Coordinates of C-alpha atoms and ligand atoms in Angstrom, one line a residue:
M1 CA -25.3 -6.4 21.6
K2 CA -23.8 -3.0 22.3
A3 CA -22.0 -1.1 19.5
A4 CA -20.8 2.4 18.9
V5 CA -22.9 3.7 16.0
L6 CA -22.2 6.5 13.5
N7 CA -25.6 8.0 12.5
A8 CA -24.3 10.9 10.4
P9 CA -20.9 12.4 9.5
Q10 CA -19.4 14.8 12.0
T11 CA -21.5 13.6 14.9
P12 CA -20.4 11.7 18.0
L13 CA -20.7 7.9 18.0
S14 CA -23.6 6.7 20.1
I15 CA -23.7 3.4 22.1
E16 CA -26.8 1.5 20.9
E17 CA -28.3 -2.0 21.0
L18 CA -28.0 -3.9 17.7
T19 CA -28.9 -7.4 16.6
L20 CA -26.6 -9.8 14.8
D21 CA -27.7 -12.3 12.2
K22 CA -26.7 -16.0 12.3
P23 CA -23.5 -16.7 10.4
G24 CA -23.9 -17.8 6.8
P25 CA -22.0 -20.9 5.6
T26 CA -18.7 -19.0 5.1
E27 CA -19.0 -16.6 8.0
A28 CA -18.1 -16.5 11.6
V29 CA -19.2 -14.5 14.7
I30 CA -16.4 -13.2 16.9
R31 CA -16.6 -11.8 20.4
V32 CA -14.5 -8.7 20.3
I33 CA -11.8 -8.3 23.0
A34 CA -9.9 -5.3 21.7
A35 CA -10.3 -2.7 19.0
G36 CA -7.7 -0.1 18.0
V37 CA -8.7 3.5 17.3
C38 CA -7.3 4.3 13.9
H39 CA -7.1 7.5 11.9
S40 CA -9.0 5.8 9.0
D41 CA -12.1 5.5 11.3
L42 CA -11.8 9.3 11.8
H43 CA -11.9 9.8 8.0
F44 CA -15.4 8.1 8.0
I45 CA -16.5 10.1 11.0
E46 CA -15.4 13.4 9.5
G47 CA -16.9 12.5 6.2
T48 CA -13.6 12.8 4.2
Y49 CA -14.5 9.3 3.0
P50 CA -18.1 8.3 2.4
T51 CA -20.0 5.6 4.2
R52 CA -23.7 4.6 4.5
H53 CA -25.3 5.3 7.8
P54 CA -26.0 4.0 10.4
A55 CA -22.5 2.4 10.5
V56 CA -20.3 0.6 13.0
L57 CA -16.7 1.6 12.4
G58 CA -13.6 -0.2 13.8
H59 CA -11.3 -2.3 11.6
E60 CA -8.3 -3.0 13.9
V61 CA -9.8 -5.8 15.9
A62 CA -9.1 -9.1 17.6
G63 CA -11.4 -11.4 19.5
V64 CA -12.5 -15.0 20.1
V65 CA -14.6 -16.9 17.6
S66 CA -18.0 -17.8 19.1
E67 CA -19.8 -19.3 16.2
V68 CA -18.9 -20.5 12.6
G69 CA -20.9 -21.3 9.5
S70 CA -21.3 -24.8 8.1
A71 CA -18.5 -24.4 5.5
V72 CA -15.9 -22.8 7.6
T73 CA -12.8 -24.8 8.0
N74 CA -10.0 -22.3 8.9
V75 CA -11.3 -21.4 12.4
S76 CA -13.4 -23.0 15.1
P77 CA -15.3 -21.6 18.1
G78 CA -12.9 -20.7 20.9
D79 CA -10.1 -19.7 18.5
R80 CA -8.4 -16.4 19.2
V81 CA -8.2 -14.4 16.0
I82 CA -7.2 -11.2 14.3
I83 CA -10.1 -9.9 12.2
G84 CA -8.7 -8.7 8.8
F85 CA -10.4 -5.8 7.1
V86 CA -10.1 -7.6 3.8
Q87 CA -11.8 -10.9 3.3
P88 CA -10.1 -12.5 0.3
C89 CA -12.1 -14.9 -1.9
G90 CA -9.0 -17.1 -2.4
H91 CA -9.5 -17.8 -6.0
C92 CA -9.6 -14.6 -8.1
A93 CA -6.7 -13.5 -10.3
D94 CA -5.5 -11.2 -7.5
C95 CA -5.6 -13.8 -4.8
D96 CA -4.0 -16.3 -7.2
S97 CA -1.1 -13.9 -8.0
G98 CA -0.3 -13.5 -4.3
R99 CA -2.1 -10.2 -3.8
P100 CA -5.1 -11.1 -1.6
N101 CA -5.1 -7.6 -0.2
L102 CA -6.4 -6.5 -3.6
C103 CA -8.9 -9.3 -4.0
S104 CA -11.3 -8.1 -6.6
Q105 CA -14.0 -10.5 -5.9
G106 CA -14.3 -10.1 -2.2
A107 CA -16.6 -12.1 0.1
P108 CA -20.0 -13.1 -1.2
R109 CA -22.8 -10.6 -0.7
R110 CA -25.2 -11.4 2.1
E111 CA -28.9 -11.7 1.3
S112 CA -29.9 -10.0 4.5
P113 CA -27.8 -7.5 6.6
G114 CA -25.5 -9.0 9.2
L115 CA -26.3 -6.2 11.6
M116 CA -29.6 -4.6 12.3
R117 CA -31.1 -1.8 14.4
D118 CA -34.9 -2.1 14.8
G119 CA -35.3 -3.7 11.3
E120 CA -32.9 -1.3 9.7
A121 CA -29.6 -2.4 8.1
V122 CA -26.4 -1.2 9.8
T123 CA -23.3 -0.9 7.7
Q124 CA -20.1 -2.6 9.0
M125 CA -16.9 -0.8 8.1
A126 CA -14.9 -3.1 5.8
N127 CA -17.2 -6.0 6.7
V128 CA -15.9 -5.7 10.2
G129 CA -17.4 -3.0 12.4
G130 CA -15.3 -3.7 15.5
F131 CA -16.5 -1.0 17.8
A132 CA -19.0 -3.5 19.0
E133 CA -19.3 -6.5 21.4
Y134 CA -19.5 -8.9 18.4
V135 CA -18.5 -8.9 14.8
I136 CA -20.1 -11.1 12.0
T137 CA -17.8 -11.4 9.1
Y138 CA -16.3 -13.8 6.5
A139 CA -14.0 -16.4 7.9
S140 CA -11.4 -15.9 5.1
G141 CA -10.4 -12.6 6.8
L142 CA -9.6 -14.3 10.1
V143 CA -6.0 -15.1 11.2
K144 CA -5.5 -17.3 14.2
V145 CA -3.4 -16.0 17.1
A146 CA -1.3 -18.2 19.5
D147 CA -2.1 -18.2 23.2
D148 CA 1.1 -16.3 24.2
I149 CA 0.0 -13.1 22.3
S150 CA -2.4 -10.7 24.0
L151 CA -5.4 -9.9 21.9
E152 CA -4.7 -6.2 22.4
I153 CA -1.4 -6.7 20.5
A154 CA -3.1 -8.9 17.9
A155 CA -5.7 -6.2 17.2
L156 CA -2.9 -3.7 16.3
V157 CA -1.5 -6.3 13.8
G158 CA -5.0 -6.2 12.2
C159 CA -4.3 -2.7 10.8
S160 CA -1.5 -0.3 11.8
V161 CA 1.3 -2.9 12.2
M162 CA 0.4 -4.8 9.1
T163 CA 0.0 -1.6 7.1
G164 CA 3.3 -0.1 8.2
Y165 CA 5.4 -3.2 8.2
G166 CA 3.9 -4.4 4.9
A167 CA 4.5 -1.0 3.2
V168 CA 8.2 -1.4 4.0
V169 CA 8.6 -5.1 3.3
N170 CA 6.1 -5.9 0.6
T171 CA 5.4 -2.6 -1.2
A172 CA 8.7 -0.8 -1.1
G173 CA 11.1 -3.7 -0.4
V174 CA 13.5 -1.6 1.7
T175 CA 17.0 -2.9 1.4
P176 CA 19.9 -2.8 3.9
G177 CA 21.9 0.4 3.7
S178 CA 19.1 2.4 2.1
T179 CA 17.8 5.8 3.3
V180 CA 14.2 6.2 4.4
A181 CA 11.9 9.1 5.2
V182 CA 8.6 8.7 7.0
I183 CA 6.1 11.5 7.0
G184 CA 3.8 11.1 10.0
A185 CA 4.9 9.3 13.2
G186 CA 1.5 8.0 14.3
G187 CA 0.4 4.4 14.6
V188 CA 1.2 3.5 11.0
G189 CA 4.3 5.7 10.7
L190 CA 6.0 4.2 13.8
N191 CA 5.5 0.8 12.2
I192 CA 7.1 2.0 9.0
I193 CA 10.0 3.4 11.0
Q194 CA 10.6 0.2 13.0
A195 CA 10.2 -2.1 10.0
A196 CA 12.7 0.1 8.0
A197 CA 15.2 0.0 10.9
L198 CA 14.7 -3.8 11.0
A199 CA 15.3 -4.1 7.3
G200 CA 18.7 -2.5 7.8
A201 CA 18.1 1.0 6.6
E202 CA 21.1 3.2 7.2
K203 CA 19.0 6.3 7.9
V204 CA 15.4 6.5 9.0
I205 CA 14.2 10.1 9.1
A206 CA 10.9 10.8 10.8
V207 CA 9.0 13.9 9.8
D208 CA 6.2 15.2 12.0
M209 CA 4.8 18.5 13.4
V210 CA 4.3 17.1 16.9
E211 CA 7.3 17.1 19.1
H212 CA 6.5 14.1 21.3
K213 CA 5.8 12.1 18.2
L214 CA 9.3 12.8 17.0
T215 CA 10.7 11.7 20.4
T216 CA 8.7 8.4 20.2
A217 CA 9.9 8.0 16.6
R218 CA 13.5 7.8 17.9
D219 CA 12.4 5.1 20.3
F220 CA 11.1 3.1 17.4
G221 CA 14.4 3.4 15.4
A222 CA 14.4 6.8 13.7
T223 CA 18.0 7.9 13.3
D224 CA 17.0 11.6 12.5
V225 CA 13.9 13.7 12.9
I226 CA 12.6 16.7 11.1
D227 CA 10.1 19.1 12.7
A228 CA 7.7 19.9 9.8
G229 CA 6.3 22.8 11.8
D230 CA 9.5 24.6 11.6
G231 CA 10.4 25.4 7.9
D232 CA 10.2 23.4 4.7
P233 CA 10.6 19.7 5.6
V234 CA 11.6 18.9 2.0
A235 CA 14.4 21.4 2.0
K236 CA 15.6 20.1 5.4
L237 CA 15.5 16.6 4.2
Q238 CA 17.5 17.4 1.1
E239 CA 20.1 19.1 3.2
L240 CA 20.3 16.2 5.6
T241 CA 20.6 13.5 2.9
G242 CA 22.4 15.5 0.2
G243 CA 19.6 15.0 -2.4
G244 CA 16.8 12.8 -1.0
V245 CA 16.1 9.3 0.2
D246 CA 15.8 5.9 -1.5
F247 CA 12.3 5.4 0.0
A248 CA 9.9 8.1 1.3
F249 CA 6.6 7.0 2.9
E250 CA 3.5 9.2 3.5
A251 CA 1.6 8.0 6.5
I252 CA -0.9 10.9 7.1
G253 CA -3.3 10.9 4.2
L254 CA -2.9 14.4 2.7
K255 CA -2.2 15.6 -0.8
V256 CA 0.5 18.0 0.4
T257 CA 2.4 15.3 2.4
A258 CA 2.0 12.8 -0.5
E259 CA 3.7 15.4 -2.8
Q260 CA 6.4 16.0 -0.2
A261 CA 7.1 12.3 0.0
Y262 CA 7.6 12.3 -3.8
Q263 CA 9.9 15.3 -3.5
M264 CA 11.8 13.7 -0.7
A265 CA 12.6 10.6 -2.9
K266 CA 16.0 11.0 -4.7
R267 CA 16.6 10.3 -8.4
G268 CA 15.7 6.7 -8.9
G269 CA 14.0 6.6 -5.5
T270 CA 10.5 5.5 -4.5
A271 CA 7.7 7.3 -2.8
V272 CA 5.0 5.2 -1.1
V273 CA 1.6 6.7 -0.2
V274 CA 0.1 4.8 2.7
G275 CA -2.2 7.4 4.1
M276 CA -5.8 7.8 3.0
V277 CA -5.5 10.9 0.8
P278 CA -9.1 12.2 0.2
P279 CA -10.6 10.4 -2.9
M280 CA -11.1 13.6 -5.0
D281 CA -7.7 15.0 -4.3
K282 CA -5.0 14.8 -7.0
I283 CA -1.4 14.1 -6.2
E284 CA 0.7 16.3 -8.4
V285 CA 4.3 15.3 -9.3
S286 CA 7.0 16.9 -11.5
G287 CA 6.8 16.3 -15.2
M288 CA 10.5 15.4 -14.9
I289 CA 9.5 12.0 -13.4
W290 CA 11.0 10.4 -16.5
L291 CA 14.4 12.0 -16.1
E292 CA 14.5 11.4 -12.4
E293 CA 13.3 7.8 -12.8
K294 CA 11.2 8.1 -9.6
T295 CA 8.5 5.7 -8.7
L296 CA 5.2 6.7 -6.9
K297 CA 3.3 3.8 -5.4
G298 CA 0.3 3.3 -3.3
S299 CA 0.2 0.7 -0.5
F300 CA -3.0 -0.8 0.7
Y301 CA -3.0 -2.9 3.9
G302 CA 0.8 -3.2 3.4
G303 CA 0.3 -5.5 0.4
A304 CA -0.6 -8.1 3.0
R305 CA -0.5 -11.8 2.4
F306 CA -2.4 -12.2 5.7
H307 CA -1.7 -15.8 6.6
R308 CA 2.0 -15.4 6.0
D309 CA 2.7 -11.9 7.1
M310 CA 0.6 -11.6 10.3
P311 CA 2.2 -14.7 12.0
N312 CA 5.7 -13.4 10.8
I313 CA 5.0 -10.1 12.4
L314 CA 4.0 -11.8 15.7
N315 CA 7.2 -13.9 15.5
L316 CA 9.3 -10.8 15.2
Y317 CA 7.5 -9.3 18.2
R318 CA 8.2 -12.5 20.2
Q319 CA 11.8 -12.2 19.3
G320 CA 11.9 -8.6 20.5
K321 CA 12.5 -7.2 17.0
L322 CA 9.3 -5.3 16.7
N323 CA 8.0 -3.1 19.5
L324 CA 4.3 -3.5 19.6
D325 CA 3.8 -3.0 23.4
G326 CA 5.1 0.5 23.0
L327 CA 2.4 1.4 20.5
V328 CA -0.5 1.3 23.0
T329 CA -0.5 4.5 25.0
R330 CA -4.1 4.6 26.2
R331 CA -7.0 2.2 26.9
Y332 CA -10.6 3.2 26.9
K333 CA -14.0 1.4 27.4
L334 CA -16.4 1.2 24.5
E335 CA -18.5 3.9 26.2
E336 CA -15.5 6.3 26.1
I337 CA -15.0 6.0 22.4
N338 CA -15.6 9.7 21.6
E339 CA -12.9 10.7 24.1
A340 CA -10.6 8.3 22.4
F341 CA -11.3 10.0 19.0
D342 CA -10.8 13.4 20.5
A343 CA -7.4 12.4 21.9
L344 CA -6.5 11.0 18.4
K345 CA -7.6 14.2 16.7
N346 CA -5.5 16.3 19.2
G347 CA -2.4 14.2 18.5
E348 CA -2.2 13.1 22.1
V349 CA -1.8 9.4 21.6
T350 CA 0.1 6.9 19.6
R351 CA -2.6 4.2 19.7
S352 CA -5.6 4.0 21.9
V353 CA -7.2 0.6 22.3
L354 CA -10.8 0.0 23.3
A355 CA -10.9 -2.9 25.8
I356 CA -14.3 -4.2 24.8
G357 CA -14.4 -7.8 26.1
I358 CA -12.6 -9.9 28.7
E359 CA -11.1 -13.1 27.6
Ligands
CXF1 C1 -8.3 1.5 6.1 C2 -8.6 1.6 4.7 C3 -10.1 1.7 4.4 C4 -10.9 0.6 5.0 C5 -10.6 0.4 6.4 C6 -9.1 0.4 6.8 N1 -7.0 1.3 6.3 C7 -6.2 1.5 7.4 O1 -6.5 2.1 8.3
ZN2 ZN1 -6.6 1.5 10.3

Protein backbone atom coordinates (compact mmCIF):
# COMPACT_ATOMS: atom_id res chain seq x y z
CA MET A 1 0.00 0.00 0.00
CA LYS A 2 0.92 3.63 -0.41
CA ALA A 3 1.74 5.80 2.61
CA ALA A 4 3.35 9.15 3.37
CA VAL A 5 6.54 8.37 5.28
CA LEU A 6 8.55 10.61 7.58
CA ASN A 7 12.19 9.47 7.26
CA ALA A 8 13.80 12.12 9.45
CA PRO A 9 12.69 15.22 11.34
CA GLN A 10 12.33 18.40 9.33
CA THR A 11 12.16 16.62 5.99
CA PRO A 12 9.20 16.40 3.62
CA LEU A 13 7.05 13.29 3.76
CA SER A 14 7.61 10.88 0.91
CA ILE A 15 5.04 8.62 -0.70
CA GLU A 16 6.31 5.07 -0.48
CA GLU A 17 5.17 1.45 -0.79
CA LEU A 18 4.77 -0.34 2.55
CA THR A 19 3.48 -3.75 3.52
CA LEU A 20 0.87 -4.51 6.18
CA ASP A 21 0.88 -7.52 8.45
CA LYS A 22 -2.20 -9.69 9.00
CA PRO A 23 -4.30 -8.49 11.96
CA GLY A 24 -3.60 -10.18 15.29
CA PRO A 25 -6.54 -11.57 17.31
CA THR A 26 -7.56 -8.16 18.74
CA GLU A 27 -6.66 -6.06 15.70
CA ALA A 28 -8.36 -4.80 12.59
CA VAL A 29 -7.31 -3.47 9.21
CA ILE A 30 -9.13 -0.37 8.02
CA ARG A 31 -9.17 1.08 4.52
CA VAL A 32 -8.61 4.80 5.05
CA ILE A 33 -11.14 7.14 3.46
CA ALA A 34 -10.22 10.48 5.06
CA ALA A 35 -7.43 11.80 7.28
CA GLY A 36 -7.27 15.27 8.83
CA VAL A 37 -4.04 17.23 8.88
CA CYS A 38 -3.43 18.23 12.49
CA HIS A 39 -0.89 20.46 14.19
CA SER A 40 0.20 17.50 16.32
CA ASP A 41 1.50 15.75 13.21
CA LEU A 42 3.54 18.85 12.54
CA HIS A 43 5.14 18.60 15.99
CA PHE A 44 6.51 15.19 14.99
CA ILE A 45 7.62 16.42 11.55
CA GLU A 46 9.40 19.39 13.07
CA GLY A 47 10.91 17.27 15.82
CA THR A 48 9.40 19.22 18.72
CA TYR A 49 8.12 15.81 19.81
CA PRO A 50 10.27 12.73 19.21
CA THR A 51 9.31 9.71 17.14
CA ARG A 52 11.16 6.72 15.69
CA HIS A 53 11.78 6.78 11.95
CA PRO A 54 10.62 5.82 9.45
CA ALA A 55 7.16 6.74 10.64
CA VAL A 56 3.70 7.14 9.22
CA LEU A 57 1.90 10.04 10.89
CA GLY A 58 -1.82 10.82 10.80
CA HIS A 59 -4.13 10.25 13.75
CA GLU A 60 -7.40 11.97 12.73
CA VAL A 61 -8.78 9.22 10.58
CA ALA A 62 -11.91 7.41 9.44
CA GLY A 63 -12.37 4.50 7.09
CA VAL A 64 -14.00 1.17 6.39
CA VAL A 65 -12.99 -2.02 8.21
CA SER A 66 -11.60 -4.53 5.74
CA GLU A 67 -10.41 -7.34 8.01
CA VAL A 68 -10.66 -8.24 11.71
CA GLY A 69 -8.75 -10.58 14.02
CA SER A 70 -10.33 -13.73 15.47
CA ALA A 71 -11.21 -12.17 18.87
CA VAL A 72 -12.69 -8.90 17.61
CA THR A 73 -16.36 -8.47 18.45
CA ASN A 74 -16.98 -4.70 18.35
CA VAL A 75 -16.58 -4.23 14.57
CA SER A 76 -16.91 -6.32 11.42
CA PRO A 77 -15.64 -5.98 7.86
CA GLY A 78 -17.63 -3.30 6.04
CA ASP A 79 -18.22 -1.19 9.17
CA ARG A 80 -17.53 2.52 8.83
CA VAL A 81 -15.36 3.66 11.74
CA ILE A 82 -13.49 6.47 13.42
CA ILE A 83 -9.97 5.30 14.28
CA GLY A 84 -9.22 6.53 17.80
CA PHE A 85 -5.62 7.40 18.57
CA VAL A 86 -5.88 5.71 21.96
CA GLN A 87 -6.72 2.03 22.10
CA PRO A 88 -7.95 1.40 25.64
CA CYS A 89 -7.40 -2.03 27.19
CA GLY A 90 -10.82 -1.84 28.85
CA HIS A 91 -9.83 -3.32 32.18
CA CYS A 92 -7.04 -1.30 33.85
CA ALA A 93 -7.74 1.05 36.76
CA ASP A 94 -7.98 4.05 34.41
CA CYS A 95 -10.42 2.38 32.03
CA ASP A 96 -12.38 1.09 35.00
CA SER A 97 -12.62 4.54 36.54
CA GLY A 98 -14.09 5.99 33.35
CA ARG A 99 -10.89 7.51 31.97
CA PRO A 100 -10.05 5.31 28.98
CA ASN A 101 -8.17 8.20 27.35
CA LEU A 102 -5.57 7.69 30.09
CA CYS A 103 -5.48 3.89 29.77
CA SER A 104 -2.18 2.95 31.35
CA GLN A 105 -1.99 -0.52 29.92
CA GLY A 106 -2.70 0.21 26.29
CA ALA A 107 -3.06 -2.35 23.60
CA PRO A 108 -0.91 -5.49 23.73
CA ARG A 109 2.51 -5.22 22.09
CA ARG A 110 2.86 -6.89 18.72
CA GLU A 111 5.56 -9.50 18.23
CA SER A 112 6.26 -8.29 14.72
CA PRO A 113 5.74 -4.80 13.33
CA GLY A 114 2.36 -4.09 11.78
CA LEU A 115 3.96 -2.00 9.05
CA MET A 116 7.14 -2.73 7.12
CA ARG A 117 9.30 -1.24 4.40
CA ASP A 118 11.64 -3.74 2.78
CA GLY A 119 12.01 -5.75 5.98
CA GLU A 120 12.37 -2.66 8.18
CA ALA A 121 9.79 -1.77 10.86
CA VAL A 122 7.80 1.40 10.27
CA THR A 123 6.38 3.28 13.28
CA GLN A 124 2.69 4.18 13.24
CA MET A 125 1.88 7.40 15.07
CA ALA A 126 -0.25 6.52 18.10
CA ASN A 127 -0.76 3.00 16.64
CA VAL A 128 -2.66 4.64 13.79
CA GLY A 129 -0.53 6.07 10.99
CA GLY A 130 -3.46 7.33 8.96
CA PHE A 131 -1.58 9.02 6.12
CA ALA A 132 -1.80 5.74 4.31
CA GLU A 133 -4.22 3.65 2.28
CA TYR A 134 -4.66 1.18 5.15
CA VAL A 135 -4.25 1.21 8.92
CA ILE A 136 -3.65 -1.83 11.09
CA THR A 137 -4.58 -1.15 14.71
CA TYR A 138 -6.30 -2.47 17.82
CA ALA A 139 -10.05 -2.76 17.44
CA SER A 140 -10.68 -1.25 20.89
CA GLY A 141 -9.89 2.18 19.42
CA LEU A 142 -12.54 1.93 16.72
CA VAL A 143 -15.90 3.66 17.01
CA LYS A 144 -18.64 2.78 14.51
CA VAL A 145 -20.19 5.56 12.46
CA ALA A 146 -23.75 5.52 11.10
CA ASP A 147 -24.37 5.69 7.35
CA ASP A 148 -25.71 9.26 7.37
CA ILE A 149 -22.37 10.74 8.49
CA SER A 150 -19.63 11.33 5.93
CA LEU A 151 -16.30 9.75 6.80
CA GLU A 152 -14.63 13.12 6.26
CA ILE A 153 -16.64 14.50 9.20
CA ALA A 154 -16.08 11.30 11.16
CA ALA A 155 -12.31 11.70 10.73
CA LEU A 156 -12.40 15.13 12.37
CA VAL A 157 -14.25 13.68 15.34
CA GLY A 158 -11.25 11.36 15.73
CA CYS A 159 -9.07 14.24 16.94
CA SER A 160 -9.88 17.94 16.76
CA VAL A 161 -13.58 17.77 17.55
CA MET A 162 -13.26 15.24 20.36
CA THR A 163 -10.27 17.08 21.79
CA GLY A 164 -11.95 20.50 21.77
CA TYR A 165 -15.46 19.46 22.74
CA GLY A 166 -14.12 17.10 25.42
CA ALA A 167 -11.87 19.76 26.94
CA VAL A 168 -14.99 21.87 27.51
CA VAL A 169 -17.44 19.17 28.58
CA ASN A 170 -15.25 16.57 30.27
CA THR A 171 -12.12 18.37 31.48
CA ALA A 172 -13.38 21.83 32.39
CA GLY A 173 -17.11 21.24 32.84
CA VAL A 174 -18.07 24.67 31.48
CA THR A 175 -21.34 25.77 33.05
CA PRO A 176 -24.10 28.04 31.69
CA GLY A 177 -23.39 31.71 32.32
CA SER A 178 -19.65 31.27 32.64
CA THR A 179 -16.96 33.24 30.85
CA VAL A 180 -14.46 31.51 28.60
CA ALA A 181 -11.25 32.47 26.79
CA VAL A 182 -9.75 30.34 24.03
CA ILE A 183 -6.18 30.98 22.90
CA GLY A 184 -5.74 29.65 19.36
CA ALA A 185 -8.65 29.50 16.93
CA GLY A 186 -7.44 26.57 14.82
CA GLY A 187 -9.04 23.16 14.41
CA VAL A 188 -9.10 22.38 18.14
CA GLY A 189 -9.72 25.97 19.30
CA LEU A 190 -12.85 26.35 17.13
CA ASN A 191 -14.26 23.21 18.68
CA ILE A 192 -13.59 24.56 22.15
CA ILE A 193 -15.33 27.76 21.12
CA GLN A 194 -18.42 26.07 19.74
CA ALA A 195 -18.68 23.60 22.62
CA ALA A 196 -18.41 26.44 25.15
CA ALA A 197 -21.12 28.37 23.33
CA LEU A 198 -23.28 25.23 23.31
CA ALA A 199 -22.67 24.75 27.04
CA GLY A 200 -24.23 28.17 27.59
CA ALA A 201 -21.16 30.30 28.26
CA GLU A 202 -22.10 33.95 28.49
CA LYS A 203 -18.88 35.14 26.91
CA VAL A 204 -16.57 33.17 24.65
CA ILE A 205 -13.47 35.21 23.87
CA ALA A 206 -11.26 34.00 21.03
CA VAL A 207 -7.59 35.02 21.08
CA ASP A 208 -5.41 34.63 17.99
CA MET A 209 -2.87 36.51 15.90
CA VAL A 210 -4.42 35.70 12.53
CA GLU A 211 -7.27 37.97 11.53
CA HIS A 212 -9.23 35.49 9.42
CA LYS A 213 -9.10 32.99 12.26
CA LEU A 214 -10.77 35.52 14.53
CA THR A 215 -13.48 36.07 11.92
CA THR A 216 -14.06 32.31 11.72
CA ALA A 217 -14.09 32.16 15.53
CA ARG A 218 -17.11 34.47 15.53
CA ASP A 219 -18.88 32.14 13.09
CA PHE A 220 -18.30 29.33 15.58
CA GLY A 221 -19.79 31.22 18.51
CA ALA A 222 -17.12 33.57 19.86
CA THR A 223 -18.82 36.62 21.35
CA ASP A 224 -15.59 38.67 21.46
CA VAL A 225 -12.17 38.45 19.86
CA ILE A 226 -8.70 39.62 20.86
CA ASP A 227 -5.96 40.11 18.31
CA ALA A 228 -2.89 38.83 20.14
CA GLY A 229 -0.62 40.46 17.58
CA ASP A 230 -1.67 43.87 18.75
CA GLY A 231 -0.63 44.44 22.39
CA ASP A 232 -0.74 42.25 25.48
CA PRO A 233 -3.67 39.81 25.14
CA VAL A 234 -3.82 39.19 28.89
CA ALA A 235 -4.23 42.88 29.69
CA LYS A 236 -6.87 43.19 26.97
CA LEU A 237 -8.77 40.24 28.34
CA GLN A 238 -8.63 41.57 31.90
CA GLU A 239 -10.06 44.83 30.67
CA LEU A 240 -12.81 43.13 28.66
CA THR A 241 -13.87 40.89 31.55
CA GLY A 242 -13.07 43.03 34.55
CA GLY A 243 -10.58 40.56 36.04
CA GLY A 244 -10.43 37.35 34.02
CA VAL A 245 -12.55 34.41 32.92
CA ASP A 246 -13.93 31.34 34.63
CA PHE A 247 -12.27 29.05 32.09
CA ALA A 248 -9.26 29.77 29.88
CA PHE A 249 -8.15 27.22 27.27
CA GLU A 250 -4.77 26.99 25.56
CA ALA A 251 -5.08 25.37 22.12
CA ILE A 252 -1.73 26.15 20.49
CA GLY A 253 0.93 24.22 22.41
CA LEU A 254 3.35 26.88 23.62
CA LYS A 255 4.74 27.68 27.05
CA VAL A 256 3.94 31.36 26.65
CA THR A 257 0.30 30.82 25.69
CA ALA A 258 -0.17 28.23 28.45
CA GLU A 259 1.04 30.84 30.92
CA GLN A 260 -1.24 33.44 29.37
CA ALA A 261 -4.19 31.06 29.79
CA TYR A 262 -3.36 30.75 33.48
CA GLN A 263 -3.13 34.54 33.78
CA MET A 264 -6.46 34.94 31.97
CA ALA A 265 -8.29 32.75 34.50
CA LYS A 266 -9.85 34.83 37.26
CA ARG A 267 -9.55 34.09 40.98
CA GLY A 268 -11.12 30.69 41.47
CA GLY A 269 -10.96 30.07 37.73
CA THR A 270 -9.50 27.22 35.70
CA ALA A 271 -6.90 27.16 32.95
CA VAL A 272 -6.87 24.11 30.67
CA VAL A 273 -3.82 23.29 28.55
CA VAL A 274 -4.93 21.37 25.48
CA GLY A 275 -2.04 22.13 23.11
CA MET A 276 1.12 20.05 22.90
CA VAL A 277 3.55 22.24 24.82
CA PRO A 278 7.09 20.92 24.08
CA PRO A 279 7.98 18.17 26.57
CA MET A 280 11.01 19.90 28.09
CA ASP A 281 9.28 23.24 28.59
CA LYS A 282 8.11 24.29 32.03
CA ILE A 283 4.85 26.15 32.53
CA GLU A 284 5.43 28.80 35.19
CA VAL A 285 2.57 30.16 37.27
CA SER A 286 2.38 32.65 40.08
CA GLY A 287 3.25 31.48 43.57
CA MET A 288 0.00 33.14 44.60
CA ILE A 289 -1.95 30.22 43.14
CA TRP A 290 -3.05 29.37 46.69
CA LEU A 291 -4.52 32.76 47.37
CA GLU A 292 -6.17 32.99 44.00
CA GLU A 293 -7.48 29.41 44.19
CA LYS A 294 -6.81 28.85 40.53
CA THR A 295 -6.70 25.45 38.86
CA LEU A 296 -4.27 24.53 36.08
CA LYS A 297 -5.26 21.37 34.23
CA GLY A 298 -4.16 19.39 31.22
CA SER A 299 -6.59 17.81 28.81
CA PHE A 300 -5.63 14.82 26.70
CA TYR A 301 -7.99 13.73 23.93
CA GLY A 302 -10.71 15.75 25.62
CA GLY A 303 -10.91 13.28 28.49
CA ALA A 304 -12.75 11.11 25.98
CA ARG A 305 -14.94 8.19 26.84
CA PHE A 306 -14.89 7.30 23.19
CA HIS A 307 -17.94 5.09 22.84
CA ARG A 308 -20.13 7.57 24.66
CA ASP A 309 -18.69 10.90 23.52
CA MET A 310 -18.12 10.34 19.81
CA PRO A 311 -21.70 9.22 19.07
CA ASN A 312 -22.93 12.15 21.25
CA ILE A 313 -20.86 14.57 19.20
CA LEU A 314 -22.27 13.15 15.97
CA ASN A 315 -25.79 13.53 17.34
CA LEU A 316 -25.17 17.19 18.15
CA TYR A 317 -23.89 17.60 14.60
CA ARG A 318 -27.04 15.96 13.19
CA GLN A 319 -29.14 18.33 15.26
CA GLY A 320 -27.24 21.30 13.83
CA LYS A 321 -25.76 22.19 17.23
CA LEU A 322 -22.14 21.57 16.27
CA ASN A 323 -20.79 22.94 13.01
CA LEU A 324 -18.42 20.31 11.69
CA ASP A 325 -18.90 21.01 7.97
CA GLY A 326 -17.44 24.48 8.45
CA LEU A 327 -14.19 23.08 9.81
CA VAL A 328 -13.04 21.62 6.50
CA THR A 329 -11.59 24.37 4.39
CA ARG A 330 -9.37 22.37 2.03
CA ARG A 331 -9.07 18.91 0.56
CA TYR A 332 -5.89 17.33 -0.75
CA LYS A 333 -4.78 14.02 -2.24
CA LEU A 334 -2.32 11.90 -0.27
CA GLU A 335 0.37 12.89 -2.80
CA GLU A 336 -0.21 16.56 -1.92
CA ILE A 337 0.39 16.07 1.79
CA ASN A 338 3.42 18.37 2.00
CA GLU A 339 1.38 21.22 0.49
CA ALA A 340 -1.27 20.57 3.13
CA PHE A 341 1.35 20.91 5.88
CA ASP A 342 2.75 24.08 4.33
CA ALA A 343 -0.74 25.59 4.33
CA LEU A 344 -1.19 24.58 7.98
CA LYS A 345 2.15 26.11 8.93
CA ASN A 346 1.26 29.35 7.19
CA GLY A 347 -2.03 29.59 9.07
CA GLU A 348 -4.01 29.45 5.82
CA VAL A 349 -6.49 26.73 6.72
CA THR A 350 -8.87 25.70 9.48
CA ARG A 351 -8.67 21.99 8.68
CA SER A 352 -7.36 20.25 5.60
CA VAL A 353 -8.51 16.73 4.94
CA LEU A 354 -6.71 14.22 2.80
CA ALA A 355 -9.20 12.34 0.65
CA ILE A 356 -7.33 9.04 0.57
CA GLY A 357 -9.94 6.45 -0.42
CA ILE A 358 -13.34 6.38 -2.05
CA GLU A 359 -16.16 4.70 -0.19
C1 LIG B 1 -2.13 14.13 19.66
C2 LIG B 1 -1.38 13.84 20.89
C3 LIG B 1 -0.21 12.96 20.64
C4 LIG B 1 -0.54 11.75 19.88
C5 LIG B 1 -1.33 11.99 18.66
C6 LIG B 1 -2.46 12.94 18.84
N1 LIG B 1 -3.28 14.86 20.00
C7 LIG B 1 -3.98 15.65 19.18
O1 LIG B 1 -3.68 16.12 18.14
ZN1 LIG C 1 -4.65 15.90 16.30
